[in-house]
Coordinates of C-alpha atoms in Angstrom, one line a residue:
M1230 CA 79.9 88.0 130.7
E1231 CA 81.9 90.6 128.7
G1232 CA 85.1 89.5 130.5
W1233 CA 84.3 85.9 129.7
I1234 CA 83.9 86.7 126.0
N1235 CA 87.2 88.6 125.9
R1236 CA 89.0 85.7 127.5
T1237 CA 87.7 83.3 124.9
T1238 CA 89.5 85.3 122.2
G1239 CA 92.9 85.1 123.9
T1240 CA 95.6 82.4 123.8
D1241 CA 94.4 78.9 124.3
F1242 CA 95.7 76.6 127.1
I1243 CA 98.3 74.0 126.1
L1244 CA 97.7 70.5 127.7
L1245 CA 101.1 68.9 128.0
G1246 CA 99.3 65.6 128.4
L1247 CA 100.3 62.1 129.4
F1248 CA 102.9 61.6 126.8
H1249 CA 105.2 64.4 127.7
H1250 CA 108.7 63.0 128.2
I1251 CA 107.4 59.4 127.7
Q1252 CA 109.8 57.1 125.8
A1253 CA 107.0 54.9 124.3
P1254 CA 104.0 57.2 123.8
K1255 CA 102.3 54.9 121.3
V1256 CA 102.3 52.0 123.7
L1257 CA 100.8 54.1 126.5
F1258 CA 98.2 55.5 124.2
T1259 CA 97.2 52.0 123.0
L1260 CA 96.9 50.9 126.6
I1261 CA 94.7 53.9 127.6
F1262 CA 92.5 53.4 124.6
L1263 CA 92.0 49.7 125.3
V1264 CA 91.1 50.6 128.9
F1265 CA 88.6 53.2 127.6
L1266 CA 87.0 50.6 125.3
A1267 CA 86.8 48.1 128.2
A1268 CA 85.2 50.8 130.4
L1269 CA 82.8 51.7 127.6
V1270 CA 81.7 48.2 127.0
G1271 CA 81.5 47.2 130.7
N1272 CA 79.5 50.2 131.8
V1273 CA 77.1 50.1 128.9
M1274 CA 76.5 46.4 129.4
M1275 CA 75.9 46.9 133.1
M1276 CA 73.3 49.5 132.4
I1277 CA 71.6 47.4 129.8
L1278 CA 71.4 44.4 132.1
I1279 CA 70.0 46.4 135.0
W1280 CA 67.4 48.2 132.8
F1281 CA 66.1 45.1 131.0
D1282 CA 66.3 42.4 133.6
S1283 CA 63.3 42.7 135.9
R1284 CA 65.1 40.8 138.7
L1285 CA 67.6 43.7 138.9
H1286 CA 64.8 46.4 139.3
T1287 CA 65.7 47.1 143.0
P1288 CA 67.2 50.2 144.7
M1289 CA 70.7 48.7 144.9
Y1290 CA 70.8 48.0 141.1
F1291 CA 69.2 51.4 140.3
L1292 CA 72.1 53.0 142.2
L1293 CA 74.6 50.7 140.5
S1294 CA 73.2 51.8 137.1
Q1295 CA 73.8 55.4 138.1
L1296 CA 77.3 54.6 139.0
S1297 CA 77.8 53.0 135.6
L1298 CA 76.4 56.1 133.9
M1299 CA 78.7 58.3 135.9
D1300 CA 81.7 56.1 135.0
L1301 CA 80.7 56.1 131.3
L1302 CA 80.5 59.9 131.3
Y1303 CA 83.6 60.2 133.3
S1304 CA 86.0 58.4 131.0
S1305 CA 84.2 59.8 127.9
T1306 CA 85.1 63.3 129.1
F1307 CA 88.8 62.8 128.9
V1308 CA 89.9 59.9 126.6
P1309 CA 88.4 61.2 123.3
K1310 CA 90.3 64.5 123.9
I1311 CA 93.5 62.6 124.7
A1312 CA 93.1 60.6 121.5
I1313 CA 92.4 63.6 119.3
D1314 CA 95.4 65.5 120.7
F1315 CA 97.7 62.5 120.3
L1316 CA 96.6 61.7 116.8
S1317 CA 96.5 65.3 115.5
G1318 CA 99.6 66.5 117.4
R1319 CA 97.7 69.5 118.7
N1320 CA 97.4 69.9 122.5
S1321 CA 95.6 73.2 122.7
I1322 CA 92.2 73.7 124.4
S1323 CA 90.2 76.9 124.4
Y1324 CA 88.9 78.7 127.5
I1325 CA 85.4 77.6 126.7
G1326 CA 86.6 74.0 126.1
C1327 CA 88.6 74.0 129.3
G1328 CA 85.6 75.4 131.2
I1329 CA 83.3 72.7 129.8
Q1330 CA 85.8 69.9 130.6
L1331 CA 86.3 71.2 134.1
F1332 CA 82.6 71.5 134.7
L1333 CA 81.9 68.0 133.5
F1334 CA 84.7 66.6 135.6
M1335 CA 83.7 68.3 138.8
T1336 CA 80.0 67.5 138.3
I1337 CA 80.6 63.8 137.7
V1338 CA 83.3 63.3 140.4
G1339 CA 81.2 65.2 142.9
A1340 CA 78.1 63.2 142.1
E1341 CA 80.0 59.9 142.3
C1342 CA 81.4 60.8 145.7
L1343 CA 77.9 61.4 147.0
L1344 CA 76.4 58.4 145.2
L1345 CA 78.9 56.0 146.8
A1346 CA 77.7 57.2 150.2
V1347 CA 74.1 56.7 149.1
M1348 CA 75.0 53.1 148.0
A1349 CA 76.5 52.4 151.4
Y1350 CA 73.4 53.7 153.1
D1351 CA 71.3 51.4 150.9
R1352 CA 73.3 48.4 152.1
Y1353 CA 73.1 49.6 155.7
V1354 CA 69.3 49.7 155.5
A1355 CA 69.0 46.4 153.7
I1356 CA 71.2 44.5 156.2
C1357 CA 70.7 46.4 159.5
R1358 CA 67.0 47.5 159.1
P1359 CA 65.5 45.0 156.6
L1360 CA 61.9 45.4 157.9
H1361 CA 62.0 49.1 157.1
Y1362 CA 63.8 48.8 153.7
S1363 CA 60.8 49.1 151.5
V1364 CA 59.9 52.4 153.2
L1365 CA 63.4 53.9 153.6
M1366 CA 64.5 53.0 150.1
C1367 CA 61.3 53.3 148.1
P1368 CA 61.5 54.5 144.5
I1369 CA 60.6 58.1 145.4
V1370 CA 63.3 58.2 148.1
C1371 CA 65.9 56.7 145.7
A1372 CA 65.0 59.1 143.0
F1373 CA 65.2 62.0 145.4
M1374 CA 68.7 61.0 146.7
V1375 CA 70.1 60.4 143.2
T1376 CA 68.7 63.8 142.0
G1377 CA 70.2 65.4 145.1
T1378 CA 73.7 64.0 144.3
W1379 CA 73.5 65.3 140.8
L1380 CA 72.2 68.8 141.7
S1381 CA 74.7 69.2 144.6
A1382 CA 77.6 68.3 142.4
L1383 CA 76.3 70.5 139.6
L1384 CA 76.0 73.5 141.9
N1385 CA 79.5 73.0 143.4
A1386 CA 81.0 72.6 139.9
L1387 CA 79.3 75.7 138.6
I1388 CA 80.7 77.8 141.4
H1389 CA 84.3 76.6 141.1
V1390 CA 84.4 76.7 137.3
I1391 CA 83.1 80.3 137.2
Y1392 CA 85.5 81.5 139.8
T1393 CA 88.5 79.5 138.5
L1394 CA 88.2 80.8 134.9
S1395 CA 87.7 84.4 136.1
L1396 CA 91.2 84.4 137.7
P1397 CA 94.0 86.3 136.0
Y1398 CA 96.4 83.9 134.2
C1399 CA 100.1 84.5 133.5
A1400 CA 101.7 84.5 130.0
S1401 CA 102.5 80.8 130.3
R1402 CA 99.5 78.7 129.3
E1403 CA 101.1 75.3 129.6
I1404 CA 99.0 73.0 131.9
H1405 CA 101.1 70.1 133.2
H1406 CA 98.2 67.7 133.0
F1407 CA 96.1 65.8 130.4
F1408 CA 92.9 67.7 131.2
C1409 CA 91.8 70.9 132.9
E1410 CA 91.8 70.4 136.6
I1411 CA 91.7 73.1 139.2
P1412 CA 95.1 72.3 141.0
A1413 CA 96.9 72.4 137.6
L1414 CA 95.1 75.6 136.5
L1415 CA 95.9 77.4 139.8
K1416 CA 99.7 77.0 139.1
L1417 CA 99.2 79.4 136.1
V1418 CA 97.4 82.1 138.1
C1419 CA 99.2 85.4 138.6
A1420 CA 97.5 86.2 141.9
D1421 CA 97.3 84.9 145.5
T1422 CA 95.0 81.9 145.5
S1423 CA 95.4 80.9 149.2
L1424 CA 91.9 82.0 150.1
Y1425 CA 90.4 80.1 147.2
E1426 CA 92.4 77.0 148.1
N1427 CA 90.8 77.1 151.5
G1428 CA 87.4 77.1 149.7
L1429 CA 88.6 74.1 147.7
F1430 CA 89.5 72.4 151.0
V1431 CA 86.0 73.0 152.3
S1432 CA 84.6 71.4 149.1
G1433 CA 86.9 68.5 149.6
V1434 CA 85.6 68.0 153.1
L1435 CA 82.0 68.1 151.9
F1436 CA 82.4 65.8 148.9
L1437 CA 85.2 63.5 150.1
L1438 CA 85.7 63.3 153.8
L1439 CA 82.0 63.5 154.9
P1440 CA 80.8 60.8 152.4
I1441 CA 83.7 58.5 153.3
S1442 CA 82.9 59.0 157.0
A1443 CA 79.3 58.1 156.3
I1444 CA 80.5 55.0 154.3
M1445 CA 82.8 53.8 157.1
A1446 CA 80.0 54.3 159.7
S1447 CA 77.5 52.4 157.5
Y1448 CA 79.9 49.5 157.0
G1449 CA 80.9 49.5 160.6
Q1450 CA 77.3 48.9 161.5
I1451 CA 77.0 46.3 158.7
V1452 CA 80.0 44.3 159.9
S1453 CA 78.7 44.4 163.5
T1454 CA 75.3 43.1 162.4
V1455 CA 76.7 40.4 160.2
L1456 CA 79.1 39.1 162.8
G1457 CA 76.2 38.8 165.2
L1458 CA 74.4 36.5 162.8
R1459 CA 75.0 32.8 162.1
A1460 CA 76.9 32.2 158.9
N1461 CA 74.5 31.3 156.1
L1462 CA 73.9 32.0 152.5
G1463 CA 72.3 35.4 153.3
T1464 CA 75.3 36.6 155.3
R1465 CA 77.8 35.4 152.7
K1466 CA 75.8 37.2 150.0
A1467 CA 75.7 40.4 152.1
L1468 CA 79.5 40.3 152.7
A1469 CA 80.1 39.7 149.0
T1470 CA 78.0 42.7 148.0
C1471 CA 79.6 44.9 150.6
S1472 CA 83.1 43.8 149.8
S1473 CA 82.7 44.7 146.2
H1474 CA 81.4 48.1 147.2
M1475 CA 84.3 48.7 149.6
I1476 CA 86.8 47.8 146.8
A1477 CA 85.2 50.4 144.6
V1478 CA 85.2 53.0 147.4
S1479 CA 88.8 52.4 148.3
L1480 CA 90.0 52.8 144.7
F1481 CA 88.0 56.0 144.1
Y1482 CA 88.3 57.8 147.4
G1483 CA 91.9 56.6 148.0
T1484 CA 93.3 58.2 144.9
A1485 CA 91.1 61.3 145.2
I1486 CA 92.3 61.9 148.8
I1487 CA 95.9 61.5 147.8
K1488 CA 95.4 64.1 145.0
Y1489 CA 93.5 66.7 147.0
F1490 CA 94.5 66.4 150.6
L1491 CA 98.2 65.4 150.5
P1492 CA 100.4 68.5 150.9
K1493 CA 101.9 69.8 147.6
A1494 CA 105.4 69.1 148.8
Y1495 CA 104.7 65.4 148.8
H1496 CA 103.7 65.0 145.1
T1497 CA 104.9 66.3 141.8
A1498 CA 103.0 67.2 138.6
E1499 CA 104.0 63.9 137.1
Q1500 CA 102.7 62.0 140.1
D1501 CA 99.5 63.9 140.0
K1502 CA 99.0 62.8 136.4
V1503 CA 99.5 59.1 137.4
V1504 CA 97.0 59.4 140.2
S1505 CA 94.5 61.2 138.0
V1506 CA 94.8 58.4 135.4
F1507 CA 93.8 56.0 138.1
Y1508 CA 90.6 57.6 139.1
T1509 CA 89.6 59.0 135.7
I1510 CA 90.4 56.1 133.4
L1511 CA 91.2 52.9 135.3
T1512 CA 88.4 53.1 138.0
P1513 CA 85.6 53.4 135.4
M1514 CA 86.9 50.2 133.8
L1515 CA 87.3 48.3 137.1
N1516 CA 83.9 49.1 138.6
P1517 CA 81.9 46.9 136.2
L1518 CA 84.4 44.1 136.7
I1519 CA 84.3 44.4 140.5
Y1520 CA 80.5 44.4 140.7
S1521 CA 79.9 41.7 138.1
L1522 CA 82.5 39.3 139.4
Q1523 CA 81.3 39.6 143.0
N1524 CA 77.6 39.7 142.3
K1525 CA 75.8 36.4 141.4
E1526 CA 72.6 38.2 140.3
V1527 CA 74.5 40.4 137.7
A1528 CA 76.4 37.3 136.5
G1529 CA 73.2 35.4 136.2
A1530 CA 71.6 38.2 134.2
L1531 CA 74.6 38.1 131.9
R1532 CA 74.4 34.4 131.4
K1533 CA 70.7 34.7 130.7
C1534 CA 71.4 37.3 128.0
Q1535 CA 74.0 35.0 126.4
I1536 CA 71.6 32.0 126.4
K1537 CA 68.9 34.1 124.6
K1538 CA 71.5 34.9 121.9

């Protein structure tokens, strides 16, 4: 603890941000802020619709409300800091601020990785084992799985944040990123981090590769089951729901895997920032659009809300 206190009194980190070497920073900032506002409105609206429309009080929509909550927290962790830095011209962040940002990021991204796998399992049970759905996805089981995703991600984040911020940093405190992320921080460490990077790889396997493997297995079974049924309204509805989920999964996991599993030689710091923008800022905006456009029940709840007004 004493070492941590001593570190907080040292030189702050400098976030070079998104607008470093950008010819039109004001245009980029405006776009990012508009995307953030769209994500804010979309996710809040999704949560309100699910919470207040009794027709949406099902396990699938409970999980979807959790996804909207995570996306809301996700984008709110980064964009306000980006806006403050851009408008004030100060790009510094303290050790404590960096630790808090890193902790929030790792908790939310880890929880979302696991939640997407839980959502795939929900669709697998609903389509492949419908007679057991009320038992396998009862409210207690849903609450237990969601709590497990949050607690697992929180524990993983706590371990990595404590270890990362206890490493010795060099004189240069310039982070070539717009937020505190472990790969960017490790470039500033004056010590051999190869062993710790192996630990990061293990975490990546647990929170990225295993969930996406479970998702692919679930949807493989779903496709096999749906293809064995006659085409009707139910199968079309199942495919529409699953297709929207697969789009969200592809956007989120695809960019995360590029960032964390592609060898360093194949991507630069600038490319990392572009990829990070995609899964920290764009994806939270796209998820509400993907699920509302593909889902007739959500669209119906929205129309019902508009009629009441």
